[in-house]
GROMACS .gro file of C-alpha atoms in nm:
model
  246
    1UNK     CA    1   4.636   5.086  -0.873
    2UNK     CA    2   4.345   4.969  -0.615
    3UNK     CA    3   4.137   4.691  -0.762
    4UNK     CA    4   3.810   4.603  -0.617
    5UNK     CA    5   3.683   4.191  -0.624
    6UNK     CA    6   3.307   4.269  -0.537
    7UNK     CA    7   3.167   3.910  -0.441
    8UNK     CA    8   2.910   3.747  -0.620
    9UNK     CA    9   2.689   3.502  -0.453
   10UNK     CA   10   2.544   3.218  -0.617
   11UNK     CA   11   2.293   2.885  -0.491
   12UNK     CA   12   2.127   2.570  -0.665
   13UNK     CA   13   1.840   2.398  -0.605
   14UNK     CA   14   1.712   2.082  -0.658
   15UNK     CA   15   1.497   1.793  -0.549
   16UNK     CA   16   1.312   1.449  -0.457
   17UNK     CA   17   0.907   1.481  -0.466
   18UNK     CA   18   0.938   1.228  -0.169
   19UNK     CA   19   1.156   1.216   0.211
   20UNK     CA   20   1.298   0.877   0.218
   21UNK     CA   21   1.624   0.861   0.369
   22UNK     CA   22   1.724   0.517   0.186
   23UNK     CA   23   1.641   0.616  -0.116
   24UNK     CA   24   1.764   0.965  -0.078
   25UNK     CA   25   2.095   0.834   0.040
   26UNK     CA   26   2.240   0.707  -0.296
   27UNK     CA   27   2.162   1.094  -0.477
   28UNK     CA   28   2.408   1.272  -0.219
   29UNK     CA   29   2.708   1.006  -0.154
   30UNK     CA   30   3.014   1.026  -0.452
   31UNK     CA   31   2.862   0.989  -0.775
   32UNK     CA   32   2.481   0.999  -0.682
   33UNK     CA   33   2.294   1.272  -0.891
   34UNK     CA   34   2.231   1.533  -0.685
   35UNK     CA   35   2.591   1.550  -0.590
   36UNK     CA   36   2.710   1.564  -0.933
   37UNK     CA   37   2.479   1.817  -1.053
   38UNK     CA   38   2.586   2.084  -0.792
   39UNK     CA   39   2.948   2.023  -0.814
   40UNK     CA   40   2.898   2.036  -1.197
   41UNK     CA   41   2.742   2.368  -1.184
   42UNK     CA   42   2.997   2.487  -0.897
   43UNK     CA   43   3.268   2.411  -1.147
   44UNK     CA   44   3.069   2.559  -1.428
   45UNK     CA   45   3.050   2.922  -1.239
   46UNK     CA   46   3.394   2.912  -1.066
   47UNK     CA   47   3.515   2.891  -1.415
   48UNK     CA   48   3.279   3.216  -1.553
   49UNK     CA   49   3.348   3.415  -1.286
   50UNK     CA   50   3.724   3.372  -1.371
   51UNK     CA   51   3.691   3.412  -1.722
   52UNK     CA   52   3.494   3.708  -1.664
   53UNK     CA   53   3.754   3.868  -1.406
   54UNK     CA   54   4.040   3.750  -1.663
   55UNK     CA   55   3.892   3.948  -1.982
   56UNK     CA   56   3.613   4.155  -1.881
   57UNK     CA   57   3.576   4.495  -1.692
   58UNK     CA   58   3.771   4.561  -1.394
   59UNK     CA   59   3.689   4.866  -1.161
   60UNK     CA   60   3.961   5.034  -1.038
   61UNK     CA   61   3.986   5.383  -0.782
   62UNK     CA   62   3.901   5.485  -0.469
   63UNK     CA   63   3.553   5.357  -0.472
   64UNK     CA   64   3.514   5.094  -0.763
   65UNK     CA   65   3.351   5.340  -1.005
   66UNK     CA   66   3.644   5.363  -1.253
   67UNK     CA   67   3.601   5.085  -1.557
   68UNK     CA   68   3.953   4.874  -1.676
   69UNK     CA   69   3.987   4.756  -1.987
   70UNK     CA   70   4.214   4.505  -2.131
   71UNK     CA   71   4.432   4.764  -2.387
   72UNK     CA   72   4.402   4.735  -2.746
   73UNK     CA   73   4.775   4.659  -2.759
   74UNK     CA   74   4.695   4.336  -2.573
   75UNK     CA   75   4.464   4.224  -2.844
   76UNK     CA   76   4.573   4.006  -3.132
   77UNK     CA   77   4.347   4.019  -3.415
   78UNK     CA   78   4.169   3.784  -3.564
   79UNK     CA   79   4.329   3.790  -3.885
   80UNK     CA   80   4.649   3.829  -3.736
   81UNK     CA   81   4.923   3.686  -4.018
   82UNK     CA   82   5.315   3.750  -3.984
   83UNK     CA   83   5.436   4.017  -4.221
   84UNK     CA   84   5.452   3.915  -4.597
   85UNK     CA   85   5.178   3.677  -4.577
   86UNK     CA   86   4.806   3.735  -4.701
   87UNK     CA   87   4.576   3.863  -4.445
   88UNK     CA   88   4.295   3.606  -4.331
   89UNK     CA   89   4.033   3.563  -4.081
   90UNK     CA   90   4.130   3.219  -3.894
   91UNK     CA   91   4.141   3.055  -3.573
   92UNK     CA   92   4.375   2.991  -3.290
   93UNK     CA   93   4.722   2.974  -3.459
   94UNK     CA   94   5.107   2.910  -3.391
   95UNK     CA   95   5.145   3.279  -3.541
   96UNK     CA   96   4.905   3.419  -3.299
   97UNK     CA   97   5.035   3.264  -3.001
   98UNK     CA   98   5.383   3.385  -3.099
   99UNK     CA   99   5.260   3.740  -3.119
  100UNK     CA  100   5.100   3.721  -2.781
  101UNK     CA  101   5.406   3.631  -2.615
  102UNK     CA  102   5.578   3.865  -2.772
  103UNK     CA  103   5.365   4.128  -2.623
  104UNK     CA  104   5.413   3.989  -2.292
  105UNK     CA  105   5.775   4.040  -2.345
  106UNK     CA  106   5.800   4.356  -2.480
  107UNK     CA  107   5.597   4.552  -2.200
  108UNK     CA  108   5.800   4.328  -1.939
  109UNK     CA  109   5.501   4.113  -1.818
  110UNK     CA  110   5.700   3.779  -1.899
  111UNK     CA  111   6.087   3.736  -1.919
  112UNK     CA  112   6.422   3.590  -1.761
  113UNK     CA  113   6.314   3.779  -1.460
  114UNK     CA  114   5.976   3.649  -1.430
  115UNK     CA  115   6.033   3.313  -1.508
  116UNK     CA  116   6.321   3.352  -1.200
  117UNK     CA  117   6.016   3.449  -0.982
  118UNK     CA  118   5.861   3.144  -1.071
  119UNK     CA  119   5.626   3.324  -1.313
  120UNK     CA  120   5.453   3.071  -1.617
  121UNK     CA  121   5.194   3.163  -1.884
  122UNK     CA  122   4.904   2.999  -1.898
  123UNK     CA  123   4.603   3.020  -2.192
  124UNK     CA  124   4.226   2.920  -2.237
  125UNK     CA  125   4.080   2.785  -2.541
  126UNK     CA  126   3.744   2.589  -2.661
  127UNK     CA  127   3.757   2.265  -2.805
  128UNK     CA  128   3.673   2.416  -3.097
  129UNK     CA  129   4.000   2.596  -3.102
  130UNK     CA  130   4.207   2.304  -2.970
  131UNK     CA  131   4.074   2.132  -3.292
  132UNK     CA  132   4.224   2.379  -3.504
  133UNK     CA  133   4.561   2.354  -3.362
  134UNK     CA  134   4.534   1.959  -3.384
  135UNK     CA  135   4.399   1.970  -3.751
  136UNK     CA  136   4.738   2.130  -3.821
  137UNK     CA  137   4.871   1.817  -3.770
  138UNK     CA  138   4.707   1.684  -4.023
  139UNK     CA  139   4.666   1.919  -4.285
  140UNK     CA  140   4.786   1.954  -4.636
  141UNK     CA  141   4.997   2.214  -4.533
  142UNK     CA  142   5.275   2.022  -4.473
  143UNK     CA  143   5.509   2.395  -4.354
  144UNK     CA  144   5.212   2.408  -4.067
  145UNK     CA  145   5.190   2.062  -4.005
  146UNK     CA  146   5.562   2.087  -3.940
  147UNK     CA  147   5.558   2.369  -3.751
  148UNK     CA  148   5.314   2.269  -3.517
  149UNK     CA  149   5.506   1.977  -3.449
  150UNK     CA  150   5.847   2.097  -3.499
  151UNK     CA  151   6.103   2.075  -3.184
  152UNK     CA  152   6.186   2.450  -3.273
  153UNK     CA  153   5.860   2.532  -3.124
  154UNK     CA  154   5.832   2.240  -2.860
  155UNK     CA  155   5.596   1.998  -2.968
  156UNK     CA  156   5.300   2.032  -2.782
  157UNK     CA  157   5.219   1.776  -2.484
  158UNK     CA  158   4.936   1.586  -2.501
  159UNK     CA  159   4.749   1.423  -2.193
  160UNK     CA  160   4.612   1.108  -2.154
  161UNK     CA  161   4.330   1.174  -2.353
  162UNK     CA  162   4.526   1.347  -2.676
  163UNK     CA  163   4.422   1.714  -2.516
  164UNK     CA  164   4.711   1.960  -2.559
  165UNK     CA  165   4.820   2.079  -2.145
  166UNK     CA  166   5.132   2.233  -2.273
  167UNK     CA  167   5.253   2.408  -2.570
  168UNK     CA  168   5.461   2.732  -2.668
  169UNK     CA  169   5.562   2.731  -2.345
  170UNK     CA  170   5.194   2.790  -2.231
  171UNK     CA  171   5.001   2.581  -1.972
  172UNK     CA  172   4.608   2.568  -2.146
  173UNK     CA  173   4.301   2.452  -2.012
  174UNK     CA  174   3.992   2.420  -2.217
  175UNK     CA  175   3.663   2.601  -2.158
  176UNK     CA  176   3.336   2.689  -2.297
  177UNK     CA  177   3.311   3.031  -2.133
  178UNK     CA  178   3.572   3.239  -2.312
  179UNK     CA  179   3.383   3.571  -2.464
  180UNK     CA  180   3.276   3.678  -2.795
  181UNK     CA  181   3.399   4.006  -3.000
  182UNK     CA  182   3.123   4.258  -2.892
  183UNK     CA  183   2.920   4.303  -3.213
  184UNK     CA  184   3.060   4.012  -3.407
  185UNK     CA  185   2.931   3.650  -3.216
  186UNK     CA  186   3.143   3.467  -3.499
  187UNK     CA  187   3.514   3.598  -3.314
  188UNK     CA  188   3.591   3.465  -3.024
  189UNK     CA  189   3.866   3.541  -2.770
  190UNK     CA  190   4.122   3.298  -2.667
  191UNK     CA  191   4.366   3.393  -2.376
  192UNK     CA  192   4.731   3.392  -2.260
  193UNK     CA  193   4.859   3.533  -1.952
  194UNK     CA  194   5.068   3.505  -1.636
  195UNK     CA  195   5.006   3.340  -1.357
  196UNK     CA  196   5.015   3.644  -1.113
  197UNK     CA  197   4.759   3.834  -1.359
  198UNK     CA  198   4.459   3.712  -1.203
  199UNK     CA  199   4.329   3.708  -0.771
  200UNK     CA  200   4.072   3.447  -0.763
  201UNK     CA  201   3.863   3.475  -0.436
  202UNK     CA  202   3.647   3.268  -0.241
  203UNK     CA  203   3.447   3.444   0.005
  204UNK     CA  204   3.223   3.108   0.113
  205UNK     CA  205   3.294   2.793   0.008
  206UNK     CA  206   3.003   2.542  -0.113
  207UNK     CA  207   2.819   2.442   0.126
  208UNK     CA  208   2.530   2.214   0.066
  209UNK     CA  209   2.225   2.124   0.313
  210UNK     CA  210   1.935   1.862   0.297
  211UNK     CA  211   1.597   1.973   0.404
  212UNK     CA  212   1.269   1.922   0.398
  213UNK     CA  213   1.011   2.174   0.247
  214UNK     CA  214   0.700   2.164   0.430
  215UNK     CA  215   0.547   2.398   0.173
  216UNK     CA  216   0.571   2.142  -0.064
  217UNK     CA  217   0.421   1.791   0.109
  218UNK     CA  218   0.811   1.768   0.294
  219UNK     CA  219   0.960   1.733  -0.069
  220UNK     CA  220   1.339   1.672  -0.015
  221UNK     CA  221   1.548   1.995  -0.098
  222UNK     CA  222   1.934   1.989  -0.201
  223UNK     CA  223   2.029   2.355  -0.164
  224UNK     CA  224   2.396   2.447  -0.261
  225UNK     CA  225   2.551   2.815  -0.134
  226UNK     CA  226   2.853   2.975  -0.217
  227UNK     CA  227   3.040   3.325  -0.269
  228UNK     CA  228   3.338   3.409  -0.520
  229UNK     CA  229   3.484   3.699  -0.722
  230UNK     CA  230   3.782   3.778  -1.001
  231UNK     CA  231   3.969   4.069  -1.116
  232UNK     CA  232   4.306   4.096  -1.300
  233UNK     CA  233   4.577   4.223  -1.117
  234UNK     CA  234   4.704   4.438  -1.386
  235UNK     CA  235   4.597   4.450  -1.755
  236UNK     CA  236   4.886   4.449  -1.948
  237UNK     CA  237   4.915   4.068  -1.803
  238UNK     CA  238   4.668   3.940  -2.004
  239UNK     CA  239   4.594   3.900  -2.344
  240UNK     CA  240   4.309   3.819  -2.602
  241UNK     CA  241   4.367   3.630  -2.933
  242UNK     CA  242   4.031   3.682  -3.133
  243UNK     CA  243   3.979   3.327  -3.319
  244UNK     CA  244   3.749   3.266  -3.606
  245UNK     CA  245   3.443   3.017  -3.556
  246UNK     CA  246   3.180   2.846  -3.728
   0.00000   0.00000   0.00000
């Protein structure tokens, strides 16, 4: 089915009160501050407009009018528990992340086959939901603790700086952007999916210019430009694993 990437353009200002090339210089070489700030907010948006694409509305159809959903199948729940156990509202969890892989593999998004193709999962998550898999560590629960932990589900893989990259046989990344439960701001959605579930376009890189404003006593200007768009290639690739926060 067609799927339309519309792009999105995007630009960030900022500026000196005075033109003075030496002291301008420092603010736009590696590390100066104007530098920083618009690759900081480049990174910011490249990563919204992907979460957005990833779980939001997709327009499918002839001409872009028809609205995609992620199906309700895809969806774990946030008080998601495995049969026989009580029913709780809680955060990102072994149990959930088992569940969404199991969907993957039941309507053949992820398998032998996939994996052949050089197909791998990858997830999002807030800090705030990293924490909660880490606490399990740690908890008085020693059957979680264990789990967590336990070579039955490969031990997760920390980076340099104690961040899980690799667990379940998911690839995560951290981010602030992941969405909210419409209605409910206090269920959050974290994400698995393949790695062919998503086209990430750039339609204009950044590009960033130094001018003068002549409207404004030749202030210095640092003006950043640059074009992008997301959509999911198909929906059944992706799923959302609502998470209890604070």
């Amino acid at each position: 089915q067609k799927r339309w990437i519309r792009p999105q353009t995007f630009d960030l200002a900022t500026g000196e009160p005075f033109w003075d090339e030496i002291l301008l210089a420092p603010t736009i070489l590696p590390g100066g501050k104007h530098l920083e700030a618009h690759l900081g907010a480049y990174n910011r948006r490249v990563d919204k407009v992907f979460v957005d694409g990833l779980f939001g509305t997709n327009h499918t159809g002839k001409n872009g009018t028809t609205e995609s959903e992620i199906p309700a199948e895809n969806v774990v729940a946030e008080n998601f528990v495995p049969p026989g156990e009580t029913v709780e509202l809680s955060g990102l969890t072994v149990d959930k992340i088992i569940r969404a892989k199991r969907i993957l593999t039941k309507n053949e998004s992820y398998g032998d086959d996939a994996r052949a193709r050089g197909i791998t999962l990858w997830g999002a998550m807030t800090p705030e939901m990293e924490e909660t898999l880490l606490y399990l560590a740690n908890a008085s629960n020693g059957t979680a603790a264990n789990r967590l932990f336990s070579r039955d589900f490969m031990p997760p893989t920390l980076d340099k700086d104690g961040n899980i990259s690799f667990f379940c046989g998911v690839n995560w990344i951290r981010t602030t952007q992941l969405p909210t439960k419409e209605g409910d701001a206090s269920v959050q959605y974290a994400g698995i999916w393949t790695s062919d579930a998503v086209h990430l376009d750039f339609w204009k890189e950044i590009h960033t210019s130094v001018d003068r404003r002549p409207d404004l006593k030749n202030a210095a200007q640092f003006f950043s430009q640059y074009g992008l768009g997301a959509a999911r290639s198909e929906d059944k690739k992706v799923i959302k694993i609502g998470c209890k926060v604070a």
